[in-house]
Coordinates of C-alpha atoms in Angstrom, one line a residue:
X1 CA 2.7 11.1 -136.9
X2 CA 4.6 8.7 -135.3
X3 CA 6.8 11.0 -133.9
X4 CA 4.0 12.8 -132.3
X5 CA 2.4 9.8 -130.8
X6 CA 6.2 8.9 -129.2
X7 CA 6.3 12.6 -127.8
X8 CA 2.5 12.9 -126.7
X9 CA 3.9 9.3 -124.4
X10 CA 6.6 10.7 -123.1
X11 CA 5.3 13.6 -122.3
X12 CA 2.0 12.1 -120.2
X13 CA 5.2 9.6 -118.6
X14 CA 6.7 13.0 -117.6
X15 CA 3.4 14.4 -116.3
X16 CA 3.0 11.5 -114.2
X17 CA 6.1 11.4 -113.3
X18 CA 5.8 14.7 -111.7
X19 CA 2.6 14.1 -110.0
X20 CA 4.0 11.2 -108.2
X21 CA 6.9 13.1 -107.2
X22 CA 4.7 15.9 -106.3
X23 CA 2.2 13.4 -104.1
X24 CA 5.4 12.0 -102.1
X25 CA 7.2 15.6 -101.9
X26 CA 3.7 16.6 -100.3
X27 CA 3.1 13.9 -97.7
X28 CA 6.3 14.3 -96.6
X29 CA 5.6 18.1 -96.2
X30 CA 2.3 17.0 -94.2
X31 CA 4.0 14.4 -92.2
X32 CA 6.6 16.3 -90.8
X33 CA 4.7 19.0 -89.1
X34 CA 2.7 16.3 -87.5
X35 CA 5.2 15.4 -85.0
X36 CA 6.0 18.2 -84.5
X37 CA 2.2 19.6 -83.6
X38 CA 1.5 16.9 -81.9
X39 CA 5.0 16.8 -79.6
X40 CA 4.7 20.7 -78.9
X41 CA 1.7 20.8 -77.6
X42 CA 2.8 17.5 -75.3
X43 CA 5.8 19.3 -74.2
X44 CA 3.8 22.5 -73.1
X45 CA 1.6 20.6 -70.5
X46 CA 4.2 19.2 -69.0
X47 CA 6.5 22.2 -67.7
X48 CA 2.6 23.7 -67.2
X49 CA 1.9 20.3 -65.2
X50 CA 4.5 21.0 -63.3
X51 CA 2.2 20.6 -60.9
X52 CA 4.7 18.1 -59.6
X53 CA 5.4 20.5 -56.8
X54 CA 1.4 20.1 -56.1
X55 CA 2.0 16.6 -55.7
X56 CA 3.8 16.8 -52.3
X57 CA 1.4 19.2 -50.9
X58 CA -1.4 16.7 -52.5
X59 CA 0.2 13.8 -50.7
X60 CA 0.8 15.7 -46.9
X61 CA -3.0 17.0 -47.2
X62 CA -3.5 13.2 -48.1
X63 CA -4.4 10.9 -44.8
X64 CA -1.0 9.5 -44.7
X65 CA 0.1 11.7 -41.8
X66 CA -2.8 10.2 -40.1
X67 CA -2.3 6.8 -40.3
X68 CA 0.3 6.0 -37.9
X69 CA -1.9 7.9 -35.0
X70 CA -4.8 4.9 -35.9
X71 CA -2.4 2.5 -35.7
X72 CA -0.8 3.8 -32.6
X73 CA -4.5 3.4 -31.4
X74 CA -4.9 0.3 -31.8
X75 CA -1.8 -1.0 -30.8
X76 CA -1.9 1.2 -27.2
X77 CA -3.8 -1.8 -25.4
X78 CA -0.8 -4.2 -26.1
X79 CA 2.1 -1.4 -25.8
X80 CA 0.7 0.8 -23.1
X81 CA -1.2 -1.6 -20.6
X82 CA -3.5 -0.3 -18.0
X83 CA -1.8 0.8 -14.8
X84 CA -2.6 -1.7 -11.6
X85 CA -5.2 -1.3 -9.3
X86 CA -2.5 -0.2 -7.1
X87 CA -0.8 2.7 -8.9
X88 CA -4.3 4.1 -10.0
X89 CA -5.3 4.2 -6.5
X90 CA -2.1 6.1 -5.9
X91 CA -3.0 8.5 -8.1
X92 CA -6.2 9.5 -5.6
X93 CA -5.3 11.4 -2.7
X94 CA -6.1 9.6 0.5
X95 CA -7.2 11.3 3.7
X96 CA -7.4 9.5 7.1
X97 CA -7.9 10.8 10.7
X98 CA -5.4 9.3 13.0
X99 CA -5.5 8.3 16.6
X100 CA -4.4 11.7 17.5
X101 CA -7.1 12.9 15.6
X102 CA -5.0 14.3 13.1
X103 CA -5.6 14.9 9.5
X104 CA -3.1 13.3 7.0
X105 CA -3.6 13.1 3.5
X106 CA -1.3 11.1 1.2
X107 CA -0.8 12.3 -2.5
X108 CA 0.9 9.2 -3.2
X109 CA 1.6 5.2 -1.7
X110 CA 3.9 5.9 1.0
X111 CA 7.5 2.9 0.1
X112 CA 9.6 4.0 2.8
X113 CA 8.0 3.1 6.1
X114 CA 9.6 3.5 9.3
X115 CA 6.9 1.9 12.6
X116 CA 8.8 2.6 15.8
X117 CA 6.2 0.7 18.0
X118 CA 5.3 -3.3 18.4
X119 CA 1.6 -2.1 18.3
X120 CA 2.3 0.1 14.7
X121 CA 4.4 -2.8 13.0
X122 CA 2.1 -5.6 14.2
X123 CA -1.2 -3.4 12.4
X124 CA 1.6 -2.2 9.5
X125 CA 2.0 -5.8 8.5
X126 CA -1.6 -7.3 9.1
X127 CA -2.8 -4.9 6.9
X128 CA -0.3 -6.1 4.1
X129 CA 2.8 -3.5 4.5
X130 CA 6.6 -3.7 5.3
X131 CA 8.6 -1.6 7.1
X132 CA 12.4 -0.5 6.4
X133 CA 13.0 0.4 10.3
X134 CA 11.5 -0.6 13.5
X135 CA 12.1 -0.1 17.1
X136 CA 13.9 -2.9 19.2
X137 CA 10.7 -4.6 20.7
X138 CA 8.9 -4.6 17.7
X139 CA 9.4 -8.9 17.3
X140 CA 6.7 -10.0 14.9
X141 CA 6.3 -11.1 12.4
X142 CA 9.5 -13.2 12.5
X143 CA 10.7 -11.1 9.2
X144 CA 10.7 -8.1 10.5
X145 CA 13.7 -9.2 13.3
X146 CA 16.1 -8.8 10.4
X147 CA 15.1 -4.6 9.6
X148 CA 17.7 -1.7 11.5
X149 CA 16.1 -0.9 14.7
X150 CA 16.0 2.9 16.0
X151 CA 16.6 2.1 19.6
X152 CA 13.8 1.9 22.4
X153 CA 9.9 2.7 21.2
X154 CA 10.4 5.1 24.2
X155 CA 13.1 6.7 23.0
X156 CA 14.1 5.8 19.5
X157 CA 17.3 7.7 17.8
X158 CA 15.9 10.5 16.4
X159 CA 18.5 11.0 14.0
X160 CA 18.5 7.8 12.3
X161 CA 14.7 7.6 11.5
X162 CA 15.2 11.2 10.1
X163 CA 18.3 10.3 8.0
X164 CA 16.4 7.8 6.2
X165 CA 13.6 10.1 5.0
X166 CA 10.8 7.9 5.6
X167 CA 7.4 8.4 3.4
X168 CA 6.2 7.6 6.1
X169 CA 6.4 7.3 10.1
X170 CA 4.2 5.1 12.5
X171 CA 3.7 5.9 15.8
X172 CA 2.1 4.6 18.9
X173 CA -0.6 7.4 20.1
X174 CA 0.1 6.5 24.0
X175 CA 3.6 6.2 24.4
X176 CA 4.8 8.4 21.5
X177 CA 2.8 11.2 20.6
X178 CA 5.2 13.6 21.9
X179 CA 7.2 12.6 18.8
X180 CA 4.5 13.9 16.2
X181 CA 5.7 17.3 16.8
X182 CA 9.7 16.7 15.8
X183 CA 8.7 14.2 12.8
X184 CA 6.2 16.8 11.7
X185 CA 9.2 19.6 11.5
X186 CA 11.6 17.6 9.5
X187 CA 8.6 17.1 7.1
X188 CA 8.0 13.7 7.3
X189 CA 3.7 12.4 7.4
X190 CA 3.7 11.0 10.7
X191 CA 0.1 8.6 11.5
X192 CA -0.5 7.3 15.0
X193 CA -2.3 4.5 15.9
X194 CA -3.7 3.0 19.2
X195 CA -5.2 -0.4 20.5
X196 CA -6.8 0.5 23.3
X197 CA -10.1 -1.3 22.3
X198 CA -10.7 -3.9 19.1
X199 CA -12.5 -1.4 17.8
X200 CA -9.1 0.8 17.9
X201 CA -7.4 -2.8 16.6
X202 CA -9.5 -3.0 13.6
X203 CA -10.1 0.6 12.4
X204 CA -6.3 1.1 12.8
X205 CA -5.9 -2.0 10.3
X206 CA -7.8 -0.7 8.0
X207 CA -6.5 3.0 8.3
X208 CA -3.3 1.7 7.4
X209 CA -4.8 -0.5 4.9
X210 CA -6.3 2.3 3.0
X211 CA -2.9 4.3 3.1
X212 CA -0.4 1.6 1.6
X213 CA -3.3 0.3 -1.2
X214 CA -4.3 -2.6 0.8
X215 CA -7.9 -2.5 1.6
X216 CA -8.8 -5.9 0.8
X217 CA -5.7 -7.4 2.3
X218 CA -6.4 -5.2 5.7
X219 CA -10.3 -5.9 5.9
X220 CA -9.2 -10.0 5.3
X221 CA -7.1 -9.5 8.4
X222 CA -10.0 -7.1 10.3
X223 CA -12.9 -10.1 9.2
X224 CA -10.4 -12.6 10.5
X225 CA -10.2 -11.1 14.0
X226 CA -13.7 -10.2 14.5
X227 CA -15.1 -13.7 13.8
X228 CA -12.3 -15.1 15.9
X229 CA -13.5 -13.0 19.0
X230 CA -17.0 -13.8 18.2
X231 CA -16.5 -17.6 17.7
X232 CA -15.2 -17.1 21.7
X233 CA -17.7 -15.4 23.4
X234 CA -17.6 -13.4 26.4
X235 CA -19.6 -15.5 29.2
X236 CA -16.5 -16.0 31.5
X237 CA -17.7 -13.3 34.5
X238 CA -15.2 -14.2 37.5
X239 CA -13.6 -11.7 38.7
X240 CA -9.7 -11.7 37.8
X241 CA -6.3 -9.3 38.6
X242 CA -3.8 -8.9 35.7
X243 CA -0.8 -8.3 37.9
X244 CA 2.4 -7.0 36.7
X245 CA 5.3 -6.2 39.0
X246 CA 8.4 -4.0 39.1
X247 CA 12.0 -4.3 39.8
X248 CA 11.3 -3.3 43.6
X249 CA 8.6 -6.2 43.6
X250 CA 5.4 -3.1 43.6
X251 CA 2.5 -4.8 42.0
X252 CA 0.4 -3.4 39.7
X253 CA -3.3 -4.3 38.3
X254 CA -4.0 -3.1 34.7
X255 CA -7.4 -1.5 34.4
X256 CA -10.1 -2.2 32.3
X257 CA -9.2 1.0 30.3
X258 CA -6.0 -0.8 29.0
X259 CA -5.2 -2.8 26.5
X260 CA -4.2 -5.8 29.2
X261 CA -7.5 -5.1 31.1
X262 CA -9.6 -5.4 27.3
X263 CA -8.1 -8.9 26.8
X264 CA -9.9 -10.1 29.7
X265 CA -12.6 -7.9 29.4
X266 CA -13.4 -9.3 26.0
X267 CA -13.8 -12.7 27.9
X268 CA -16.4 -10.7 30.3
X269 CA -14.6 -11.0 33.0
X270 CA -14.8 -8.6 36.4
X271 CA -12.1 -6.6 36.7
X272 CA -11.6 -5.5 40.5
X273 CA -9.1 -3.0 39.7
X274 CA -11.8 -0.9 38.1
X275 CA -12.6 2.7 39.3
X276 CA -8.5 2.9 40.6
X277 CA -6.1 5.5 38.7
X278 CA -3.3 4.9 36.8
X279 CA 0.2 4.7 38.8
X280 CA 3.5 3.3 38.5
X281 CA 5.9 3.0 35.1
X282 CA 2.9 1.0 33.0
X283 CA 0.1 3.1 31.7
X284 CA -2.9 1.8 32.1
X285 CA -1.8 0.3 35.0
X286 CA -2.8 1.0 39.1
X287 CA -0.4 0.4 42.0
X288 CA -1.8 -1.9 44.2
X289 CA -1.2 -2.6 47.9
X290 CA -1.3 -6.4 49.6
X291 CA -4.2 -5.4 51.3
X292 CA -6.3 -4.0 48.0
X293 CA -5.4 -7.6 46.8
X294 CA -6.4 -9.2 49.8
X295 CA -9.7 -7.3 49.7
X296 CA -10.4 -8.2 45.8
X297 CA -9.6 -11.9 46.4
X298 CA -10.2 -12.6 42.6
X299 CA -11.2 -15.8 41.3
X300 CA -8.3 -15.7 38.5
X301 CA -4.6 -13.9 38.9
X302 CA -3.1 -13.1 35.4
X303 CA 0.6 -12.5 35.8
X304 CA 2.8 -11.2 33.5
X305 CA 6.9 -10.8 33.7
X306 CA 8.9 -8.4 32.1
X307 CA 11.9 -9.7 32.9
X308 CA 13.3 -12.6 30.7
X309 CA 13.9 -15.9 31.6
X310 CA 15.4 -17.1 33.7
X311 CA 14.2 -14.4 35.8
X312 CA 11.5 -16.0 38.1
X313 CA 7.9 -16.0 36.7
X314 CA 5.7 -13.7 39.0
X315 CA 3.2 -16.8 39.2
X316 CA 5.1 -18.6 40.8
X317 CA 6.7 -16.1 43.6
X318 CA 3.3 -14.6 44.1
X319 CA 2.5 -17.9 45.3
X320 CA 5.5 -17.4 48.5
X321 CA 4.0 -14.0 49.4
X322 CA 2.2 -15.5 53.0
X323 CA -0.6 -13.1 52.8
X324 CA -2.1 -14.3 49.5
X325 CA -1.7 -18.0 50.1
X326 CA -5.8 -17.6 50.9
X327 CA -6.6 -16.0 48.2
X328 CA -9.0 -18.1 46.0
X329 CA -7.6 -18.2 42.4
X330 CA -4.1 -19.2 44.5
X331 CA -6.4 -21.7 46.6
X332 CA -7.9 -23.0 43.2
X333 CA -4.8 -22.9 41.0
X334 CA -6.5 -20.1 38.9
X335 CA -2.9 -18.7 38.5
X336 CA -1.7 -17.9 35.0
X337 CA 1.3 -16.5 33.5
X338 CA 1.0 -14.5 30.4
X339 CA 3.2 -14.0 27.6
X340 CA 4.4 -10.4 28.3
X341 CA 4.5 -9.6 24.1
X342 CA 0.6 -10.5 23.8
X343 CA -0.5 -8.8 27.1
X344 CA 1.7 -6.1 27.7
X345 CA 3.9 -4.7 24.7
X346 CA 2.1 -5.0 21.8
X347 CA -0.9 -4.2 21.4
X348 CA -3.0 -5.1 18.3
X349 CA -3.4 -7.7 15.9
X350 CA -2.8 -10.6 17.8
X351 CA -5.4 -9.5 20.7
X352 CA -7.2 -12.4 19.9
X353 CA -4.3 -14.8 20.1
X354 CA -4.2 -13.6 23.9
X355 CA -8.0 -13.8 24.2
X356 CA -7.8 -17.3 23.0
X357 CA -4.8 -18.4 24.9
X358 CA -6.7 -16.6 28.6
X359 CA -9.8 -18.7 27.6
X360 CA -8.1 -21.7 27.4
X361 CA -6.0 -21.2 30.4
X362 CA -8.3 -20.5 32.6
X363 CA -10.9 -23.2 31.1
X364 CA -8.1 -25.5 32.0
X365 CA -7.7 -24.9 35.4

């Protein structure tokens, strides 16, 4: 019995010695295949997310590329200014109608400017321009002394204007207008001006002016003139002879229609060489005899020498002609020398400095 007992114990020890082995073999069957189910399955997404090559094309569709064109944006006020008043008015085209009545429009601001007359230069630099040549009278402004001259306004050198290539050319409709022609052929933009009234004086400013991108600079200088000649008035009405005499001692009498004869005609003055034609080497000009003197007996004689000093001043040796030692303004001392730059060769601008100097002058006497 006892026997039995021991071998009923040992075998129930044995039996549960089995089930435990059993239990662990199992769980270790169980857990095995669990990583490996749960790995595989991890694994196969990922070749299958291989998507990564979708990731690129995800981040160009993405608003990266566009990015740097908002910043660019906003950063174009600081990097890319806006162009000057100046170069945007450049980029217009600009039409004028010259003193030859010539159409000339300008694509662009003309740099290079070559004025081959006192009368161009002097309107060329009130209107706020420079010039890179000039002719050998043209004198003022001081600055412009120092610029290559072509030769004579009446007959510059050709060839050197030319082999600079000027934007631009200035001209002198009275004197020069035959030169349009050759300028024209060797393609240069030629532009006349004239000053044969202050009309002429101011809408030539201003023509230039609008050409070079100065409006505001020329219609300061055109304001300055006009209420200069205004401030003057024109209530001097003697009559008056603006003589000018040659190297053979002719006299001549500028008419009203030149730009001498508008100096004093701005003051009001009577001008007795009115109704005669022009003669003689000075346009605008009229030969006139001792006797048509005699017979205009003015009250004023303007004089005006070509010649530099120390030549003799025609005011003074118009005084030892006998004949005219009756004639009133030589009687009253009404005799005036002018300053042959402001009266005779150039016309323009400074009009009213010669206005201004003839009032007073003749005030004075």
């Amino acid at each position: 019995m006892l026997n039995y007992t021991r071998f009923s114990l040992a075998l129930i020890a044995l039996s549960l010695f089995i089930f435990v082995a059993c239990s662990e073999s199992d769980s270790k069957v169980e857990e095995a295949p669990a990583p490996a189910v749960s790995s595989e399955p991890a694994k196969a997404p990922a070749p299958a997310a291989a998507p990564e090559p979708t990731k690129p094309a995800v981040a160009t569709v993405a608003p990266e590329p566009t990015a740097p064109p908002v910043s660019a944006m906003s950063a174009s006020p600081v990097s890319n200014p806006a162009p000057p008043a100046r170069e945007s008015e450049a980029a217009e085209a600009v039409v004028v109608i010259d003193a030859l009545g010539q159409e000339v429009t300008f694509e662009n601001i003309p740099e290079k400017i070559a004025s081959i007359s006192p009368t161009a230069t002097e309107m060329l630099y009130a209107a706020g321009g420079t010039a890179i040549l000039r002719d050998r009278a043209s004198n003022f402004p001081v600055e412009v002394q120092s610029l290559p001259d072509v030769g004579s306004a009446y007959d510059p050198s050709m060839e050197t204007i030319i082999g600079n290539q000027p934007d631009l050319v200035i001209i002198e409709a009275l004197t020069q207008a035959r030169f349009a022609a050759i300028f024209a052929q060797s393609g240069l933009k030629v532009v006349a001006v004239k000053a044969e009234s202050v009309s002429d004086v101011t809408g030539n400013i201003s023509m230039i002016g609008k050409i070079i991108g100065k409006e505001s600079v020329a219609e300061k200088a055109v304001d300055d003139i006009q209420s200069r000649l205004d401030s003057i008035g024109a209530d001097d009405s003697r009559a008056v002879l603006l003589l000018i005499s040659d190297q053979d001692r002719n006299l001549y009498a500028a008419r009203p229609e030149s730009y001498t004869g508008l100096i004093a005609a701005t003051l009001g003055m009577d001008n007795k060489a009115a109704g005669l034609p022009d003669s003689g080497p000075f346009p605008g000009f009229a030969l006139m005899s001792t006797e048509a003197i005699l017979m205009a007996n003015p009250d004023v004689l303007v004089t005006i020498t070509p010649a530099p000093a120390p030549a003799p001043r025609l005011s003074e040796s118009i005084k030892q002609i006998p004949p005219f030692a009756g004639l009133t303004a030589i009687r009253t001392g009404n005799v005036v020398e002018a300053d042959v730059a402001l009266f005779l060769q150039s016309p323009g601008p400074r009009i009213v400095e010669a206005v201004e100097f003839l009032k007073d002058a003749v005030s004075a006497e």
